[in-house]
Coordinates of C-alpha atoms in Angstrom, one line a residue:
M1 CA 23.7 -68.6 -92.3
K2 CA 21.1 -67.9 -95.5
H3 CA 23.6 -66.1 -99.0
P4 CA 21.0 -63.3 -100.9
V5 CA 20.6 -64.4 -104.5
L6 CA 21.0 -62.3 -107.1
G7 CA 17.6 -61.2 -107.1
G8 CA 17.8 -60.2 -103.8
C9 CA 20.7 -58.3 -104.4
I10 CA 18.0 -56.4 -107.0
A11 CA 16.0 -56.6 -104.7
I12 CA 18.0 -54.6 -101.6
A13 CA 19.1 -52.5 -104.3
L14 CA 14.8 -51.1 -105.0
M15 CA 14.8 -50.8 -101.3
A16 CA 18.2 -48.3 -100.7
G17 CA 16.4 -46.5 -103.7
S18 CA 12.9 -46.2 -101.8
W19 CA 13.7 -45.7 -98.2
L20 CA 16.2 -43.0 -100.1
Q21 CA 12.5 -41.4 -101.5
S22 CA 10.5 -41.9 -98.1
N23 CA 13.4 -40.7 -95.7
A24 CA 13.6 -36.1 -96.3
Q25 CA 16.7 -35.4 -97.9
S26 CA 18.2 -32.6 -100.1
D27 CA 17.8 -32.7 -103.2
R28 CA 21.3 -33.5 -105.6
W29 CA 21.9 -35.5 -108.3
Q30 CA 24.4 -38.1 -108.6
Q31 CA 26.4 -40.3 -111.4
R32 CA 25.1 -44.2 -110.9
V33 CA 27.9 -46.8 -112.8
K34 CA 27.0 -50.5 -113.1
Y35 CA 29.5 -52.6 -113.6
K36 CA 29.7 -55.9 -114.9
M37 CA 33.5 -57.5 -114.3
D38 CA 35.1 -61.2 -115.5
V39 CA 38.6 -61.7 -114.4
N40 CA 40.5 -64.7 -115.0
V41 CA 43.9 -64.6 -112.5
D42 CA 47.7 -66.1 -113.7
A43 CA 48.1 -66.7 -108.9
P44 CA 51.8 -67.9 -110.7
A45 CA 52.1 -64.9 -112.6
N46 CA 50.8 -62.2 -110.3
K47 CA 48.8 -61.0 -113.4
F48 CA 45.2 -61.0 -114.6
T49 CA 42.7 -60.6 -117.8
G50 CA 39.4 -58.8 -117.1
K51 CA 36.7 -57.6 -119.3
Q52 CA 34.5 -54.6 -118.5
H53 CA 31.0 -53.9 -119.0
L54 CA 29.8 -50.1 -117.6
E55 CA 27.0 -49.0 -117.8
Y56 CA 27.2 -45.4 -116.4
Y57 CA 24.3 -43.1 -115.9
N58 CA 24.4 -39.4 -116.6
N59 CA 22.1 -37.4 -113.9
S60 CA 24.2 -34.5 -114.0
P61 CA 22.8 -31.6 -115.8
D62 CA 25.7 -31.2 -118.2
T63 CA 27.0 -32.9 -121.8
L64 CA 30.2 -35.1 -120.3
K65 CA 32.3 -35.0 -123.9
K66 CA 35.1 -36.5 -121.9
V67 CA 35.3 -39.5 -118.8
F68 CA 38.3 -41.1 -116.5
Y69 CA 38.9 -43.5 -115.7
H70 CA 41.2 -44.4 -112.5
L71 CA 44.6 -46.9 -112.5
Y72 CA 45.8 -47.1 -109.4
W73 CA 48.2 -49.7 -109.8
N74 CA 50.5 -48.0 -112.0
A75 CA 51.7 -45.6 -108.9
F76 CA 53.6 -49.3 -108.2
Q77 CA 56.4 -48.4 -110.6
P78 CA 59.8 -46.4 -110.3
G79 CA 59.6 -43.1 -110.9
S80 CA 56.0 -42.3 -110.5
M81 CA 53.7 -39.9 -108.7
M82 CA 53.6 -41.8 -105.2
D83 CA 57.2 -42.7 -105.1
V84 CA 58.1 -39.2 -106.0
R85 CA 55.8 -37.9 -102.8
S86 CA 56.9 -40.5 -100.9
R87 CA 61.7 -39.7 -100.8
E88 CA 60.4 -36.1 -101.1
L89 CA 58.4 -36.3 -98.3
G90 CA 60.8 -38.2 -95.9
K91 CA 63.8 -36.5 -96.7
V92 CA 61.8 -34.0 -94.3
V93 CA 63.0 -34.4 -90.2
I94 CA 59.9 -33.8 -88.1
G95 CA 61.4 -34.3 -84.7
K96 CA 64.7 -35.7 -83.0
T97 CA 64.6 -39.4 -80.8
K98 CA 65.2 -39.0 -77.0
D99 CA 68.1 -40.1 -77.7
G100 CA 68.9 -36.9 -80.6
K101 CA 69.0 -39.2 -83.7
E102 CA 66.3 -37.2 -86.8
V103 CA 63.5 -38.4 -86.6
Y104 CA 61.8 -38.8 -91.0
D105 CA 58.6 -37.5 -92.4
W106 CA 58.2 -41.0 -93.9
D107 CA 55.5 -43.7 -94.7
N108 CA 56.8 -46.2 -93.7
R109 CA 54.8 -48.1 -95.9
V110 CA 55.7 -46.2 -98.4
R111 CA 59.1 -45.0 -98.1
D112 CA 62.0 -45.2 -101.1
R113 CA 61.5 -49.2 -101.6
I114 CA 58.9 -48.3 -105.3
S115 CA 62.2 -47.4 -106.4
K116 CA 63.8 -50.1 -106.2
L117 CA 61.1 -52.4 -107.8
K118 CA 62.2 -54.8 -110.4
P119 CA 59.7 -55.7 -113.4
D120 CA 58.2 -58.4 -112.2
E121 CA 57.2 -57.0 -108.7
I122 CA 55.8 -53.6 -110.0
G123 CA 51.9 -52.6 -110.4
Y124 CA 50.4 -52.0 -113.7
Q125 CA 46.5 -52.0 -114.9
K126 CA 47.0 -51.7 -119.3
V127 CA 44.1 -50.6 -121.0
L128 CA 44.0 -53.0 -123.7
S129 CA 40.6 -51.9 -126.0
L130 CA 38.4 -49.8 -125.1
K131 CA 34.5 -48.9 -126.2
H132 CA 32.3 -46.3 -126.3
N133 CA 28.1 -47.8 -127.7
G134 CA 30.7 -50.1 -129.4
K135 CA 32.6 -48.2 -131.8
P136 CA 36.2 -47.5 -130.5
Q137 CA 38.1 -45.1 -128.7
N138 CA 41.2 -43.0 -128.2
Y139 CA 42.6 -43.0 -125.0
K140 CA 45.6 -41.6 -122.9
V141 CA 47.7 -42.3 -120.4
V142 CA 48.7 -40.1 -117.3
E143 CA 49.9 -42.2 -115.0
T144 CA 47.3 -43.3 -112.8
I145 CA 44.7 -41.3 -114.7
L146 CA 43.5 -42.6 -117.9
E147 CA 41.8 -40.0 -119.8
V148 CA 38.7 -40.7 -122.8
V149 CA 37.7 -37.5 -125.8
L150 CA 35.5 -39.5 -126.4
D151 CA 33.4 -39.0 -130.2
E152 CA 29.7 -38.9 -129.3
P153 CA 29.5 -36.4 -125.8
V154 CA 27.5 -37.7 -123.9
A155 CA 24.3 -35.9 -122.8
P156 CA 22.9 -34.6 -119.8
H157 CA 19.8 -37.0 -118.1
S158 CA 21.1 -40.0 -120.1
T159 CA 22.6 -44.2 -120.4
T160 CA 25.5 -45.1 -121.7
T161 CA 27.4 -48.0 -122.6
F162 CA 31.7 -48.4 -122.2
D163 CA 33.0 -51.9 -123.0
M164 CA 36.8 -52.7 -121.9
E165 CA 39.0 -55.6 -121.9
F166 CA 42.3 -54.0 -119.4
E167 CA 45.6 -56.4 -117.6
A168 CA 47.6 -56.3 -114.9
Q169 CA 49.5 -56.9 -112.8
V170 CA 49.6 -57.0 -109.0
P171 CA 51.9 -54.9 -107.1
V172 CA 54.9 -56.4 -104.1
Q173 CA 52.1 -55.1 -101.3
I174 CA 54.0 -51.1 -100.6
R175 CA 50.5 -50.3 -100.0
R176 CA 46.9 -51.6 -99.8
S177 CA 46.9 -53.9 -102.3
G178 CA 49.3 -56.5 -103.3
R179 CA 50.9 -59.6 -103.3
N180 CA 52.4 -61.3 -99.8
N181 CA 51.8 -59.0 -97.6
S182 CA 54.1 -59.1 -94.4
E183 CA 51.4 -61.4 -92.5
G184 CA 51.6 -63.9 -95.1
V185 CA 48.3 -63.0 -97.3
D186 CA 48.8 -64.2 -101.0
F187 CA 46.4 -61.5 -102.7
S188 CA 45.3 -58.3 -101.1
M189 CA 43.8 -56.5 -104.1
A190 CA 42.2 -53.7 -103.6
Q191 CA 42.1 -50.0 -106.9
W192 CA 42.1 -53.9 -109.1
Y193 CA 40.2 -52.8 -112.0
P194 CA 40.3 -49.7 -114.0
K195 CA 37.0 -47.2 -112.0
M196 CA 34.9 -44.6 -114.1
C197 CA 36.3 -41.2 -111.7
E198 CA 34.0 -39.3 -110.7
Y199 CA 31.3 -36.4 -111.8
D200 CA 29.9 -34.2 -109.8
Y201 CA 28.7 -30.7 -109.0
E202 CA 32.0 -29.7 -108.2
G203 CA 33.1 -31.5 -112.1
W204 CA 35.4 -34.2 -113.2
H205 CA 37.3 -35.4 -110.1
P206 CA 40.6 -37.2 -111.5
T207 CA 43.2 -37.3 -109.3
P208 CA 46.0 -39.0 -109.4
Y209 CA 47.4 -41.5 -106.9
I210 CA 49.7 -40.1 -104.7
A211 CA 49.2 -41.6 -101.4
R212 CA 46.1 -41.4 -100.0
E213 CA 42.4 -41.3 -100.3
F214 CA 38.8 -42.0 -102.6
Y215 CA 36.0 -41.4 -104.2
G216 CA 33.5 -43.3 -106.3
V217 CA 30.3 -43.0 -108.3
W218 CA 27.7 -45.1 -106.7
G219 CA 26.8 -47.9 -108.9
D220 CA 25.9 -52.0 -108.6
Y221 CA 29.1 -54.3 -108.9
D222 CA 28.8 -58.0 -110.6
V223 CA 31.9 -59.4 -110.5
T224 CA 33.3 -63.4 -111.2
I225 CA 36.7 -64.2 -110.7
N226 CA 37.9 -67.1 -112.6
M227 CA 41.2 -68.9 -110.1
D228 CA 42.6 -72.1 -108.7
K229 CA 40.6 -73.3 -106.8
K230 CA 42.9 -73.7 -104.4
Y231 CA 41.8 -70.1 -102.9
V232 CA 39.2 -68.5 -100.5
I233 CA 38.3 -65.7 -101.8
A234 CA 36.8 -63.3 -99.8
A235 CA 34.4 -60.2 -101.3
T236 CA 33.2 -57.6 -101.6
G237 CA 29.2 -57.9 -101.9
Y238 CA 27.3 -61.1 -101.9
L239 CA 28.0 -64.6 -103.6
Q240 CA 26.1 -66.2 -105.8
N241 CA 26.9 -69.6 -106.3
P242 CA 28.4 -70.8 -102.3
E243 CA 26.9 -74.5 -103.5
Q244 CA 29.6 -74.5 -106.2
I245 CA 32.4 -73.3 -104.1
G246 CA 31.9 -74.2 -99.7
H247 CA 34.5 -72.9 -97.6
G248 CA 32.2 -71.2 -95.4
Y249 CA 30.2 -69.6 -97.2
E250 CA 26.8 -72.6 -97.7
T251 CA 24.1 -72.8 -95.3
A252 CA 24.5 -75.5 -93.3
G253 CA 22.4 -78.6 -94.9
M254 CA 23.7 -77.6 -98.2
K255 CA 25.4 -79.8 -100.4
V256 CA 29.0 -78.4 -102.0
K257 CA 29.5 -79.2 -105.0
R258 CA 32.3 -78.3 -106.5
P259 CA 32.9 -78.2 -110.5
E260 CA 35.1 -79.8 -112.2
G261 CA 38.9 -78.2 -113.6
K262 CA 41.8 -76.1 -111.7
N263 CA 40.1 -73.2 -111.3
L264 CA 36.6 -72.4 -109.3
S265 CA 34.0 -69.2 -110.4
W266 CA 32.6 -66.8 -107.9
H267 CA 30.5 -64.5 -108.2
F268 CA 29.9 -61.9 -106.5
V269 CA 27.1 -59.8 -106.9
A270 CA 26.7 -55.9 -104.8
P271 CA 24.3 -53.7 -105.4
N272 CA 24.1 -49.1 -104.7
V273 CA 28.2 -49.5 -103.5
H274 CA 30.9 -47.3 -105.0
D275 CA 33.7 -49.5 -104.5
F276 CA 34.7 -53.5 -105.2
V277 CA 37.9 -55.2 -103.2
W278 CA 39.6 -58.8 -102.2
A279 CA 41.5 -60.6 -100.9
A280 CA 42.8 -64.6 -101.6
D281 CA 44.9 -67.1 -99.8
P282 CA 45.0 -70.7 -100.0
D283 CA 44.9 -70.7 -96.1
Y284 CA 42.4 -68.6 -95.3
R285 CA 39.8 -69.8 -92.1
H286 CA 36.6 -68.2 -92.7
I287 CA 34.8 -67.5 -90.0
T288 CA 31.1 -65.9 -89.3
Q289 CA 28.5 -63.9 -86.5
Q290 CA 25.6 -63.3 -86.5
V291 CA 24.4 -60.1 -86.0
D292 CA 21.0 -57.7 -85.7
G293 CA 20.0 -57.2 -89.8
F294 CA 23.1 -59.3 -91.9
T295 CA 26.2 -61.9 -91.0
A296 CA 29.8 -60.9 -90.1
H297 CA 32.4 -62.4 -92.0
F298 CA 36.0 -62.9 -90.5
F299 CA 38.5 -64.5 -92.7
F300 CA 41.7 -64.9 -91.1
I301 CA 44.7 -67.5 -91.5
P302 CA 45.0 -69.8 -88.3
N303 CA 47.6 -69.7 -86.1
D304 CA 48.4 -69.8 -82.7
T305 CA 47.3 -65.8 -82.0
T306 CA 44.4 -65.9 -85.3
N307 CA 43.1 -68.5 -83.9
V308 CA 41.8 -66.8 -80.1
T309 CA 42.0 -62.7 -81.8
W310 CA 39.6 -63.6 -84.3
P311 CA 37.6 -65.5 -82.7
A312 CA 36.6 -63.5 -79.9
L313 CA 36.4 -60.9 -82.1
A314 CA 33.3 -62.1 -83.5
K315 CA 31.4 -62.4 -80.4
R316 CA 32.4 -58.7 -79.4
I317 CA 30.7 -57.6 -82.4
P318 CA 27.2 -57.4 -81.5
N319 CA 27.5 -55.4 -78.7
A320 CA 29.9 -52.9 -81.1
Y321 CA 27.2 -52.9 -83.4
A322 CA 24.5 -51.9 -81.1
Y323 CA 26.5 -48.7 -80.3
I324 CA 26.7 -48.3 -83.4
K325 CA 23.3 -48.1 -84.3
A326 CA 21.6 -46.4 -81.8
H327 CA 24.3 -43.3 -82.6
Y328 CA 25.1 -43.3 -85.9
G329 CA 22.8 -45.2 -87.8
A330 CA 22.2 -48.9 -89.5
Y331 CA 24.3 -50.3 -92.2
P332 CA 22.3 -51.3 -94.0
Y333 CA 23.9 -54.0 -95.6
K334 CA 23.3 -58.2 -95.2
Q335 CA 26.8 -58.7 -94.6
Y336 CA 30.6 -57.1 -93.8
S337 CA 33.4 -58.7 -93.9
F338 CA 36.8 -58.5 -91.6
I339 CA 40.0 -59.6 -94.3
Q340 CA 43.7 -60.0 -93.0
G341 CA 44.6 -58.6 -95.7
G342 CA 46.8 -54.8 -96.8
D343 CA 49.9 -53.5 -94.7
G344 CA 47.6 -51.8 -91.6
G345 CA 43.8 -51.0 -91.7
M346 CA 41.7 -50.1 -95.5
E347 CA 38.2 -49.4 -95.4
Y348 CA 35.8 -50.7 -98.4
P349 CA 32.1 -51.3 -98.9
M350 CA 31.5 -54.7 -97.0
A351 CA 34.5 -55.4 -95.8
T352 CA 38.0 -54.2 -94.7
L353 CA 41.7 -55.3 -95.3
I354 CA 43.7 -54.9 -91.6
M355 CA 46.3 -56.6 -90.0
G356 CA 45.5 -59.7 -87.9
N357 CA 48.5 -61.2 -86.2
G358 CA 48.6 -58.5 -83.3
T359 CA 46.4 -58.3 -80.0
A360 CA 43.6 -58.9 -79.0
T361 CA 43.0 -55.2 -77.6
G362 CA 44.8 -54.0 -81.4
L363 CA 42.8 -56.2 -84.1
Y364 CA 39.3 -55.0 -82.1
G365 CA 40.6 -51.3 -82.3
V366 CA 42.0 -51.0 -86.3
A367 CA 38.0 -53.7 -86.5
M368 CA 35.8 -51.0 -85.4
H369 CA 38.3 -47.7 -86.7
E370 CA 38.2 -49.7 -90.0
W371 CA 33.9 -50.2 -89.9
M372 CA 32.9 -47.3 -89.2
H373 CA 34.2 -45.5 -92.3
S374 CA 31.2 -47.9 -93.6
W375 CA 29.8 -44.9 -92.3
Y376 CA 32.0 -42.0 -92.9
Q377 CA 33.6 -43.5 -96.0
G378 CA 31.0 -46.4 -96.5
M379 CA 27.3 -44.5 -96.9
L380 CA 28.0 -40.9 -95.9
A381 CA 31.4 -41.1 -97.7
T382 CA 32.4 -37.1 -98.8
N383 CA 35.3 -36.8 -101.1
E384 CA 38.2 -38.1 -99.0
S385 CA 40.8 -36.4 -100.4
L386 CA 39.4 -33.1 -100.3
Y387 CA 38.0 -33.2 -96.5
P388 CA 39.7 -35.7 -95.1
W389 CA 38.5 -34.7 -92.1
M390 CA 35.5 -35.7 -92.7
D391 CA 36.0 -39.5 -93.5
E392 CA 39.3 -40.1 -90.8
G393 CA 38.3 -38.1 -87.9
F394 CA 34.2 -38.4 -88.1
T395 CA 35.3 -42.5 -88.2
T396 CA 38.1 -41.9 -84.9
F397 CA 36.2 -40.1 -82.9
G398 CA 32.7 -43.0 -83.3
E399 CA 35.9 -45.5 -83.2
E400 CA 37.3 -43.8 -79.9
H401 CA 33.5 -44.0 -78.3
V402 CA 32.2 -47.4 -80.1
I403 CA 35.9 -48.7 -78.3
Y404 CA 35.3 -46.9 -74.7
A405 CA 31.3 -47.7 -74.4
T406 CA 31.9 -51.1 -75.3
T407 CA 35.3 -52.2 -73.0
D408 CA 34.5 -52.9 -69.5
S409 CA 37.7 -51.2 -68.4
L410 CA 37.0 -48.4 -70.2
K411 CA 33.8 -47.2 -69.3
G412 CA 33.0 -44.3 -67.9
K413 CA 36.8 -42.4 -68.7
W414 CA 37.5 -39.9 -71.5
P415 CA 37.8 -41.2 -74.5
M416 CA 39.4 -38.3 -76.5
E417 CA 42.5 -37.9 -74.2
D418 CA 44.7 -38.7 -76.1
T419 CA 43.5 -37.5 -80.0
Y420 CA 43.8 -33.9 -78.0
K421 CA 46.9 -34.7 -76.4
G422 CA 48.0 -35.5 -80.3
Y423 CA 46.5 -32.3 -81.7
F424 CA 48.5 -30.3 -79.3
R425 CA 51.1 -31.3 -80.9
L426 CA 50.2 -30.6 -84.0
A427 CA 49.4 -26.8 -82.5
A428 CA 52.7 -26.4 -80.9
S429 CA 54.6 -27.8 -84.1
P430 CA 55.8 -26.0 -87.7
F431 CA 53.8 -28.3 -88.8
E432 CA 49.6 -28.1 -88.5
E433 CA 48.3 -26.7 -92.3
N434 CA 44.8 -26.0 -93.1
A435 CA 42.1 -28.5 -92.7
M436 CA 40.0 -28.0 -96.0
T437 CA 44.0 -28.8 -97.7
H438 CA 43.2 -31.8 -100.6
S439 CA 45.4 -35.3 -98.3
D440 CA 47.9 -35.3 -101.1
H441 CA 48.8 -31.9 -100.7
Y442 CA 49.6 -31.4 -97.8
N443 CA 53.8 -31.4 -97.0
T444 CA 54.6 -33.0 -94.9
N445 CA 52.6 -36.5 -93.1
Y446 CA 52.4 -35.7 -89.7
G447 CA 51.2 -33.4 -90.6
Y448 CA 47.9 -34.9 -92.5
S449 CA 47.6 -37.7 -89.9
N450 CA 46.6 -35.7 -87.5
N451 CA 44.5 -32.6 -89.1
A452 CA 43.1 -35.7 -90.9
Y453 CA 41.9 -38.0 -87.4
R454 CA 42.8 -35.5 -84.3
K455 CA 41.9 -32.6 -85.3
G456 CA 38.5 -34.2 -87.4
A457 CA 37.9 -36.1 -83.9
I458 CA 38.0 -32.9 -81.9
F459 CA 36.0 -31.1 -83.8
L460 CA 33.1 -33.2 -83.5
E461 CA 34.0 -34.0 -79.5
Q462 CA 34.2 -30.1 -79.2
L463 CA 30.3 -30.1 -81.0
G464 CA 29.3 -31.5 -78.1
Y465 CA 31.1 -28.6 -75.9
I466 CA 29.5 -25.7 -78.5
I467 CA 25.6 -27.2 -78.8
G468 CA 25.8 -30.3 -76.4
D469 CA 26.9 -33.1 -77.2
Q470 CA 23.3 -34.6 -76.8
V471 CA 22.5 -32.1 -79.3
R472 CA 25.7 -33.3 -81.6
D473 CA 24.2 -36.8 -81.4
S474 CA 21.1 -36.5 -82.8
G475 CA 21.8 -34.2 -85.2
L476 CA 24.6 -36.7 -86.7
I477 CA 21.3 -39.2 -86.7
S478 CA 19.6 -36.4 -89.2
Y479 CA 23.3 -36.2 -90.7
Y480 CA 23.1 -39.7 -91.5
N481 CA 19.5 -40.1 -92.4
E482 CA 20.2 -37.0 -94.3
W483 CA 22.7 -37.3 -96.4
R484 CA 23.6 -41.3 -96.6
F485 CA 24.5 -42.0 -99.8
K486 CA 25.5 -37.9 -101.5
H487 CA 28.7 -37.6 -100.8
P488 CA 27.9 -34.5 -97.9
N489 CA 30.3 -31.3 -97.9
A490 CA 31.7 -30.0 -94.9
N491 CA 29.1 -27.3 -95.7
D492 CA 26.0 -29.1 -95.5
F493 CA 27.1 -31.0 -91.9
V494 CA 27.5 -28.1 -90.7
R495 CA 24.1 -27.0 -91.9
V496 CA 22.7 -30.4 -90.0
M497 CA 23.5 -29.3 -87.1
E498 CA 22.3 -26.0 -87.4
K499 CA 19.5 -26.8 -88.2
Q500 CA 19.3 -29.5 -85.0
S501 CA 20.6 -27.0 -82.8
G502 CA 19.1 -23.9 -83.5
I503 CA 22.3 -22.1 -83.5
Q504 CA 24.6 -21.0 -86.0
L505 CA 28.2 -22.4 -86.7
D506 CA 29.5 -21.3 -89.7
W507 CA 32.4 -19.0 -87.4
Y508 CA 33.2 -23.3 -86.1
K509 CA 33.8 -24.1 -89.4
Q510 CA 35.7 -21.3 -90.6
Y511 CA 38.2 -20.9 -87.4
F512 CA 38.5 -24.2 -87.1
I513 CA 38.9 -26.2 -89.3
Q514 CA 39.4 -23.5 -92.5
S515 CA 42.0 -20.9 -90.6
T516 CA 45.3 -22.5 -88.1
K517 CA 43.6 -20.4 -85.2
H518 CA 44.4 -21.9 -81.7
I519 CA 41.6 -21.5 -78.9
D520 CA 43.9 -20.1 -76.1
Y521 CA 41.0 -18.5 -73.5
G522 CA 43.0 -17.8 -69.6
I523 CA 41.5 -15.8 -65.7
D524 CA 42.9 -12.6 -66.2
S525 CA 42.3 -11.1 -62.6
I526 CA 40.0 -11.5 -59.9
I527 CA 38.8 -8.6 -58.7
P528 CA 35.8 -9.1 -55.3
K529 CA 33.2 -6.6 -54.9
G530 CA 32.1 -7.1 -51.8
N531 CA 29.4 -9.9 -51.9
K532 CA 30.3 -10.8 -55.5
T533 CA 33.6 -11.7 -57.9
T534 CA 34.2 -10.0 -61.2
V535 CA 36.2 -12.6 -62.9
R536 CA 38.0 -11.1 -65.8
L537 CA 38.8 -13.5 -68.8
R538 CA 41.2 -13.2 -71.2
R539 CA 40.6 -15.0 -75.5
V540 CA 44.4 -15.1 -75.5
G541 CA 44.5 -17.4 -78.8
Q542 CA 42.7 -16.0 -81.6
M543 CA 40.1 -18.3 -82.1
P544 CA 36.2 -17.1 -80.0
M545 CA 34.5 -19.6 -78.3
P546 CA 32.0 -19.8 -76.2
V547 CA 32.7 -20.4 -72.8
D548 CA 31.7 -22.4 -69.0
F549 CA 33.4 -21.7 -66.2
L550 CA 32.6 -23.0 -63.8
V551 CA 32.1 -21.7 -59.4
I552 CA 33.1 -24.5 -56.0
D553 CA 32.8 -22.2 -53.2
K554 CA 34.2 -23.4 -50.0
N555 CA 30.5 -25.1 -49.2
G556 CA 31.1 -27.3 -52.3
N557 CA 28.1 -25.6 -54.3
K558 CA 28.7 -25.7 -57.4
T559 CA 27.7 -23.5 -60.5
M560 CA 27.9 -23.1 -64.1
Y561 CA 28.7 -20.0 -65.7
Y562 CA 28.0 -19.4 -68.9
I563 CA 28.5 -17.7 -72.3
P564 CA 27.5 -17.9 -75.3
L565 CA 29.3 -16.5 -77.9
T566 CA 27.5 -14.2 -80.3
L567 CA 27.9 -15.5 -83.6
M568 CA 26.9 -18.6 -82.1
F569 CA 23.1 -16.5 -82.0
G570 CA 21.8 -19.2 -79.3
E571 CA 22.6 -21.5 -76.5
K572 CA 23.5 -25.0 -75.6
P573 CA 20.9 -26.1 -72.7
N574 CA 21.4 -27.2 -70.1
E575 CA 23.9 -30.8 -69.9
D576 CA 24.4 -31.2 -66.5
P577 CA 20.5 -29.9 -64.2
S578 CA 22.6 -31.7 -60.9
V579 CA 25.1 -27.9 -61.4
K580 CA 23.2 -24.8 -61.2
R581 CA 23.6 -22.8 -64.5
V582 CA 23.8 -19.0 -65.2
V583 CA 23.6 -17.8 -68.6
K584 CA 25.0 -14.5 -69.0
D585 CA 25.4 -12.0 -72.1
G586 CA 27.2 -13.3 -74.9
W587 CA 31.4 -12.7 -75.6
Y588 CA 31.8 -10.0 -78.9
W589 CA 33.6 -11.8 -80.7
T590 CA 36.5 -8.5 -81.1
N591 CA 37.0 -8.0 -77.4
P592 CA 39.3 -10.1 -76.3
T593 CA 38.3 -9.6 -72.0
Y594 CA 34.6 -9.9 -70.2
D595 CA 34.6 -8.9 -67.2
L596 CA 32.3 -12.3 -65.7
E597 CA 30.2 -11.2 -62.0
I598 CA 29.4 -14.4 -60.1
D599 CA 27.5 -14.2 -56.5
V600 CA 30.3 -15.9 -54.8
P601 CA 32.3 -13.4 -52.5
Y602 CA 36.7 -14.4 -52.9
T603 CA 36.5 -15.4 -49.7
N604 CA 34.3 -18.2 -50.5
L605 CA 35.7 -18.8 -53.5
K606 CA 37.3 -22.5 -53.3
S607 CA 38.1 -22.6 -57.2
I608 CA 37.3 -21.7 -60.3
E609 CA 37.9 -23.2 -64.5
I610 CA 37.4 -22.9 -67.3
D611 CA 35.6 -25.8 -69.4
P612 CA 36.3 -28.3 -66.4
S613 CA 35.1 -30.5 -69.3
Q614 CA 37.9 -29.9 -71.3
R615 CA 36.9 -30.7 -74.6
M616 CA 37.5 -26.7 -75.9
A617 CA 41.0 -27.6 -77.5
D618 CA 42.3 -24.6 -75.5
V619 CA 46.3 -25.0 -76.0
D620 CA 47.4 -24.2 -73.0
R621 CA 44.8 -24.9 -69.9
S622 CA 48.1 -23.6 -67.4
N623 CA 46.2 -21.0 -67.1
N624 CA 42.5 -21.8 -67.7
K625 CA 41.7 -23.0 -63.1
A626 CA 42.5 -21.3 -60.5
V627 CA 42.4 -22.0 -56.6
A628 CA 42.4 -20.2 -53.4
E629 CA 44.6 -19.4 -51.3

């Protein structure tokens, strides 16, 4: 396999810039960073030191008088905000088991483990020195945030530099990053360096590390990791010195010549990404799979299970990518790495950390979820903290559709059935919150996960019900083309779909995402009228929707009556030309009932049903269907 060199990486970055210019995109300024980091790892002590040179491009119209950095690992200390928050949520009872035992709202990966860490088990990131344009700066650490009041403000549309020396201790594996995870991976190095916070049209985002999501500045990374040569390293980006490293990075026929000494220096370059992750273990096996336009890398610890499941995963990637590329857009980088490590599954640019000892089915599922994050977190990259439903939800939607489309036993089945069931449980619970809630500010983990993953996924699936699946799918490609590398927000997405469909959709976001109002439609009454029948439909819930209403007569003839919502100012196309469709006058959102006249005598009715596709998230479907006596 061919590995890009530094010049190739610069070319890729330039290509990304020309791509943005040649494809129409909404105009939104973006800050830019360029990191050069050199770190020395003391593996036996679980510590490392680092030097960071950062070029910061202030592309905003604002003068910046201060900057902020993330110091994520400071969360892994007793009494931290993450520790306190986890223990507080762990006191909340969210249900009972079948045998009557109370179920608590723990994040089971964290629980109360941070409170019990010993000094040599905690994590920390200490800034030893910081210079701005060569001048030492004063700074203040507020746990996981470093605040720097600059002696010289950064002018609009200017470039400035920061130089930092730092040291860190790798925490025991608890959440996403750390040492010695449950599957035996030595180092899962996520959120491992002091990282500049994002500044955008909403201002600074110095979000403390409490539990969940991330937001980063686009830029280029040049990272050198000096470490005991017994370790194999997997990382974001392209390895620049494979001839010195080997371990499966070398091209066919390349002669690997490792330098003398105890350590190896691994040099990676990553263009146009917003974060950098790496992992290391002496037992990693490294295999690759050529895909359409890039190379997929796989790093796992060999055992009787992984020696079967990981090569099987590699073989499935080309087929999965063919579906992803057609429905969500092309992967723009030249490689992607699936890395065994972490505490479950966590996405980063060009790589993911995933648990690896499970079944082949489970491994494929988590791999597809984390890889789909490359689109919605890696490239589109909404602010996950503010819009977790746009990241986790859209990713879940994509994951399920990819899995069902590429698994023979699942083809033809509806991918979203279990997702809807999970949302219905949330809607029936006291734990549902407005889906625009900041990801760290949910009252329960249960409410967060069901809102972000399930309700967010249903937002997309149900959008297909409103504007048509094919229109939505075309809109997802348009969304990718228009907003890739732009940090879109909820309004940006809705506007893309409005332009794609010609339908107004602001009401949909307002009701389904910005409120906790539920959808519930029912058949109220049936009134015979000679050769016709009037069916009174009732909006029982508080959220209005367009209605598909299927009528089947006793001869087996089918007619789909379509009632748009007047707020849409348009109608979706006919999704099934094989079924006769009759478009009726729109339903006013203020009106609780709608009288639908159908062209079938009451005596000839076999069945009538609201939304036979079940894509509408109707919380009570018991009143959706009637069958002739």
